[in-house]
Coordinates of C-alpha atoms and ligand atoms in Angstrom, one line a residue:
M700 CA -14.2 -16.8 10.0
E701 CA -11.6 -15.3 7.4
K702 CA -10.1 -12.9 8.6
G703 CA -10.7 -9.2 7.5
E704 CA -14.5 -10.2 6.1
A705 CA -16.0 -7.9 7.2
I706 CA -14.2 -5.4 5.0
F707 CA -14.7 -7.3 1.8
S708 CA -18.6 -7.7 2.5
E709 CA -19.0 -3.4 3.5
A710 CA -17.5 -3.1 0.4
L711 CA -19.8 -5.1 -2.2
K712 CA -22.6 -3.9 0.0
E713 CA -21.4 -1.2 -1.9
G714 CA -21.3 -2.7 -5.0
R715 CA -17.1 -1.3 -4.9
K716 CA -14.7 -3.7 -6.3
Y717 CA -12.3 -2.2 -5.2
L718 CA -10.5 -1.5 -1.4
L719 CA -10.3 2.3 -0.4
E720 CA -6.5 2.3 1.3
P721 CA -6.7 1.9 4.7
E722 CA -9.1 -0.9 3.8
A723 CA -6.7 -2.8 2.2
K724 CA -4.0 -1.6 4.6
A725 CA -6.4 -3.2 7.8
I726 CA -6.0 -6.1 5.6
C727 CA -2.4 -5.7 5.5
V728 CA -2.0 -5.9 9.2
K729 CA -4.0 -8.4 9.8
Y730 CA -2.1 -10.8 7.3
G731 CA 1.5 -9.6 9.4
I732 CA 2.2 -7.3 6.1
P733 CA 3.9 -4.3 7.6
V734 CA 2.4 -0.4 6.4
T735 CA 2.6 3.2 7.4
N736 CA 0.6 3.6 10.8
F737 CA -2.8 5.4 9.6
R738 CA -5.8 5.9 11.0
V739 CA -9.2 8.0 9.0
A740 CA -10.5 11.2 10.3
S741 CA -13.8 13.2 9.4
N742 CA -13.4 16.1 9.7
E743 CA -10.2 19.1 10.0
M744 CA -10.2 18.8 13.5
E745 CA -9.3 15.2 14.3
T746 CA -6.6 15.1 11.1
V747 CA -5.3 17.6 13.3
Q748 CA -5.0 15.7 16.7
F749 CA -4.7 12.5 14.6
A750 CA -1.3 13.9 12.6
A751 CA 0.1 14.2 16.5
E752 CA -0.7 11.2 18.2
I753 CA 1.0 10.0 14.8
G754 CA 4.2 12.2 15.0
F755 CA 5.6 14.6 12.0
P756 CA 6.5 14.7 9.8
V757 CA 3.1 13.3 7.9
V758 CA 0.9 12.5 4.1
L759 CA -2.9 13.2 3.9
K760 CA -4.4 11.1 1.2
I761 CA -8.8 11.7 0.5
V762 CA -10.0 8.3 0.8
S763 CA -13.0 8.2 -1.4
P764 CA -15.2 5.2 -3.5
D765 CA -15.0 8.0 -6.6
V766 CA -11.3 8.6 -7.0
I767 CA -8.6 5.8 -7.4
H768 CA -5.9 7.4 -8.2
K769 CA -5.5 10.0 -5.4
F770 CA -1.9 11.7 -5.8
D771 CA -3.3 11.8 -10.0
V772 CA -6.0 14.0 -9.1
G773 CA -4.4 16.5 -6.1
G774 CA -6.0 14.1 -3.5
V775 CA -2.2 13.2 -1.7
I776 CA -0.1 15.8 0.1
L777 CA 3.1 14.1 1.2
N778 CA 5.4 16.2 4.6
I779 CA 4.2 17.5 6.1
N780 CA 5.2 19.4 9.1
S781 CA 3.1 21.2 11.8
E782 CA -0.7 22.1 12.3
T783 CA -0.9 24.9 10.2
E784 CA -0.1 23.1 7.7
V785 CA -1.9 19.9 8.3
R786 CA -4.9 23.1 8.2
T787 CA -3.3 23.6 4.2
A788 CA -3.5 20.2 3.2
Y789 CA -6.3 19.4 4.7
N790 CA -8.1 21.8 3.1
R791 CA -6.2 21.8 -0.1
I792 CA -7.5 18.0 -1.0
L793 CA -11.0 18.4 -0.3
E794 CA -10.5 21.4 -3.3
N795 CA -8.9 19.4 -5.4
V796 CA -10.8 16.6 -5.4
K797 CA -14.6 18.7 -5.3
K798 CA -12.9 20.2 -8.7
H799 CA -11.8 16.5 -10.1
K800 CA -15.0 15.7 -9.8
V801 CA -18.2 17.6 -8.2
N802 CA -20.3 15.4 -6.0
A803 CA -16.7 12.5 -4.6
R804 CA -18.2 10.8 -1.8
I805 CA -15.5 11.9 0.8
R806 CA -15.2 8.9 3.6
G807 CA -12.2 11.0 5.6
I808 CA -8.7 11.9 5.1
L809 CA -6.6 9.4 5.8
V810 CA -3.6 10.8 8.3
Q811 CA -0.4 8.6 7.6
E812 CA 3.3 8.6 9.0
M813 CA 5.3 9.7 6.5
A814 CA 7.6 6.5 5.3
P815 CA 11.6 7.9 4.9
Q816 CA 12.5 7.6 1.5
S817 CA 14.3 4.2 0.9
T818 CA 14.7 1.1 -1.3
E819 CA 11.4 0.5 -2.7
V820 CA 9.9 -2.3 -3.5
I821 CA 6.8 -4.3 -5.4
V822 CA 4.8 -7.1 -4.2
G823 CA 1.8 -8.3 -5.9
A824 CA -0.9 -10.6 -6.5
T825 CA -2.9 -11.9 -9.6
K826 CA -5.7 -14.6 -9.9
D827 CA -4.8 -16.8 -12.3
P828 CA -8.5 -18.4 -13.6
Q829 CA -6.8 -21.6 -14.0
F830 CA -3.7 -21.6 -11.9
G831 CA -4.8 -19.8 -9.2
P832 CA -3.3 -16.5 -7.6
A833 CA 0.4 -15.7 -8.7
L834 CA 2.9 -13.5 -6.7
M835 CA 4.7 -11.1 -8.5
F836 CA 8.2 -9.5 -6.8
G837 CA 10.4 -6.6 -8.4
L838 CA 12.3 -3.2 -7.6
G839 CA 10.1 -0.3 -7.9
G840 CA 10.5 2.4 -10.0
I841 CA 12.3 1.5 -13.2
F842 CA 13.3 -1.4 -12.3
V843 CA 9.9 -2.5 -12.6
E844 CA 7.9 0.0 -15.4
V845 CA 11.6 0.5 -17.8
L846 CA 13.1 -2.7 -17.5
K847 CA 10.6 -5.4 -15.9
D848 CA 12.5 -7.1 -14.0
V849 CA 10.4 -9.1 -12.0
T850 CA 9.9 -12.9 -11.0
F851 CA 6.0 -14.8 -10.6
R852 CA 5.6 -18.2 -8.1
I853 CA 2.0 -20.1 -8.0
A854 CA 1.1 -19.8 -4.7
P855 CA 1.0 -21.0 -2.1
I856 CA 4.7 -20.4 -2.2
S857 CA 7.6 -22.1 0.5
E858 CA 10.0 -19.7 1.8
S859 CA 12.7 -21.4 -0.3
D860 CA 10.6 -20.2 -3.0
A861 CA 10.2 -16.4 -1.3
R862 CA 14.0 -16.3 -1.0
E863 CA 14.3 -17.0 -4.8
M864 CA 12.1 -15.1 -5.9
I865 CA 14.6 -12.6 -4.2
T866 CA 18.1 -13.1 -5.2
E867 CA 16.8 -13.8 -9.0
V868 CA 15.5 -10.7 -10.0
K869 CA 18.0 -8.6 -11.4
A870 CA 18.1 -5.4 -9.2
Y871 CA 19.2 -8.1 -5.9
P872 CA 22.5 -6.6 -6.2
I873 CA 20.7 -3.7 -4.9
L874 CA 19.4 -5.1 -1.8
K875 CA 22.1 -6.0 -0.6
G876 CA 23.7 -2.2 -0.6
Y877 CA 26.5 -1.1 -3.1
R878 CA 28.7 2.1 -3.1
G879 CA 28.0 2.8 1.0
Q880 CA 24.3 2.1 0.9
P881 CA 23.7 -0.2 4.1
P882 CA 22.1 -3.5 2.6
S883 CA 18.3 -4.0 3.0
D884 CA 16.5 -6.2 5.0
V885 CA 15.7 -9.4 3.4
E886 CA 14.1 -11.3 5.8
A887 CA 11.6 -8.9 5.9
I888 CA 10.8 -9.3 2.2
V889 CA 10.4 -12.7 2.6
K890 CA 8.3 -12.7 5.5
I891 CA 6.1 -9.8 3.4
L892 CA 5.4 -12.6 0.5
L893 CA 4.6 -15.7 2.6
N894 CA 2.5 -13.3 4.3
T895 CA 0.9 -12.0 1.1
S896 CA 0.9 -16.0 -0.2
R897 CA -1.7 -17.2 3.1
L898 CA -4.1 -13.7 2.3
M899 CA -4.3 -15.1 -1.5
M900 CA -5.0 -18.2 -0.8
E901 CA -7.4 -17.3 2.3
H902 CA -9.4 -15.1 0.4
P903 CA -10.0 -16.4 -3.5
K904 CA -12.5 -13.6 -4.1
I905 CA -9.2 -10.9 -4.1
K906 CA -8.0 -10.6 -8.0
E907 CA -5.3 -8.3 -7.4
L908 CA -3.1 -7.0 -4.6
D909 CA -0.8 -5.1 -5.4
L910 CA 1.9 -3.3 -2.0
N911 CA 2.9 -0.5 -4.5
P912 CA 5.3 0.9 -3.1
I913 CA 7.3 -1.1 0.4
M914 CA 9.8 0.4 1.0
V915 CA 12.6 -1.5 2.9
Y916 CA 14.9 -0.6 5.7
E917 CA 18.1 -2.2 7.5
K918 CA 15.3 -3.3 9.8
G919 CA 12.4 -3.8 8.7
A920 CA 9.7 -2.5 5.6
K921 CA 6.3 -0.2 5.9
T922 CA 3.8 -0.7 2.6
V923 CA 3.5 2.6 1.7
D924 CA 0.5 1.9 -0.6
A925 CA -1.8 -1.4 -1.1
R926 CA -4.8 -2.2 -3.1
I927 CA -6.6 -4.9 -3.4
I928 CA -9.5 -5.5 -6.2
L929 CA -12.6 -8.1 -5.9
E930 CA -13.5 -10.9 -8.2
Ligands
LIG2088 P1 -2.3 6.7 -5.7 O1 -3.5 6.9 -4.8 O2 -2.2 8.1 -6.2 O3 -1.0 5.3 -6.0 P2 -0.3 6.5 -3.3 O4 -0.9 5.9 -1.8 O5 0.5 5.8 -3.5 O6 -1.1 7.4 -4.3 O7 0.7 8.2 -2.6 C1 1.2 7.8 -3.9 C2 2.6 8.1 -3.8 O8 3.5 8.9 -2.7 C3 3.6 7.3 -3.6 O9 3.9 6.0 -4.6 C4 4.2 7.4 -2.8 O10 6.1 7.6 -3.9 C5 4.3 8.7 -2.0 N1 4.3 8.2 -0.6 C6 2.1 7.5 -0.4 N2 2.5 7.3 1.2 C7 3.5 7.9 1.4 C8 4.1 7.1 2.9 N3 2.9 7.2 4.1 N4 5.5 7.8 2.7 C9 6.0 8.2 2.1 N5 5.9 8.2 1.4 C10 4.1 7.9 0.1
LIG2089 MG1 -0.1 3.9 -5.4

């Protein structure tokens, strides 16, 4: 059986074409793609408990099939440092989401570790009807959004393809470290690209995948938000 098949059938059964963040991250975990630690809480008490287990600071996010862009509707609260803050954030998120859509279906509150700020990269994949899945790589923020400094390869990719993708973006020197900034763990990005390639090859049902952003550290990397859209 394909990895993560149950998650896909659950979404399709509900008529959803995209996976909720915890579902997309669960697929990532199955493919060895590192993500922020997370749990889905179903009430305020559980949210408090999971936050304590994960360890402060944490991030709370709405889990709802009616909210795709969570941040835009006040469905994401970052840098929560105590139980009191967890309770306030929990109630604020639910209030914000109800303001956005009165009868929004709520699947829970996603509690996750707050990833320390670092160099941000993006890994994406889109399926071309003719060539199959194409992988994309770039550095986050203005590099992708303004400068369109990205690179593509048709999957499946080899390890040397992955390395080339990383070194051929113009922003590559930033990953090597500059002006006293530590270098980023390029090997961790190579692994993420290879695992994303494998994930896309094994799941022809996926139309689009977006790991954005991935925080890259001197050692290791962490996907902060993951989206998967189905055919
Ligand atoms: P959206 O659904 O609006 O894309 P995200 O989950 O991407 O919501 O959260 C919005 C932004 O908040 C992210 O782009 C990132 O900058 C920040 N963020 C989200 N989760 C975390 C986290 N666990 N650690 C650190 N920053 C985060
Ligand atoms: Mg996002």
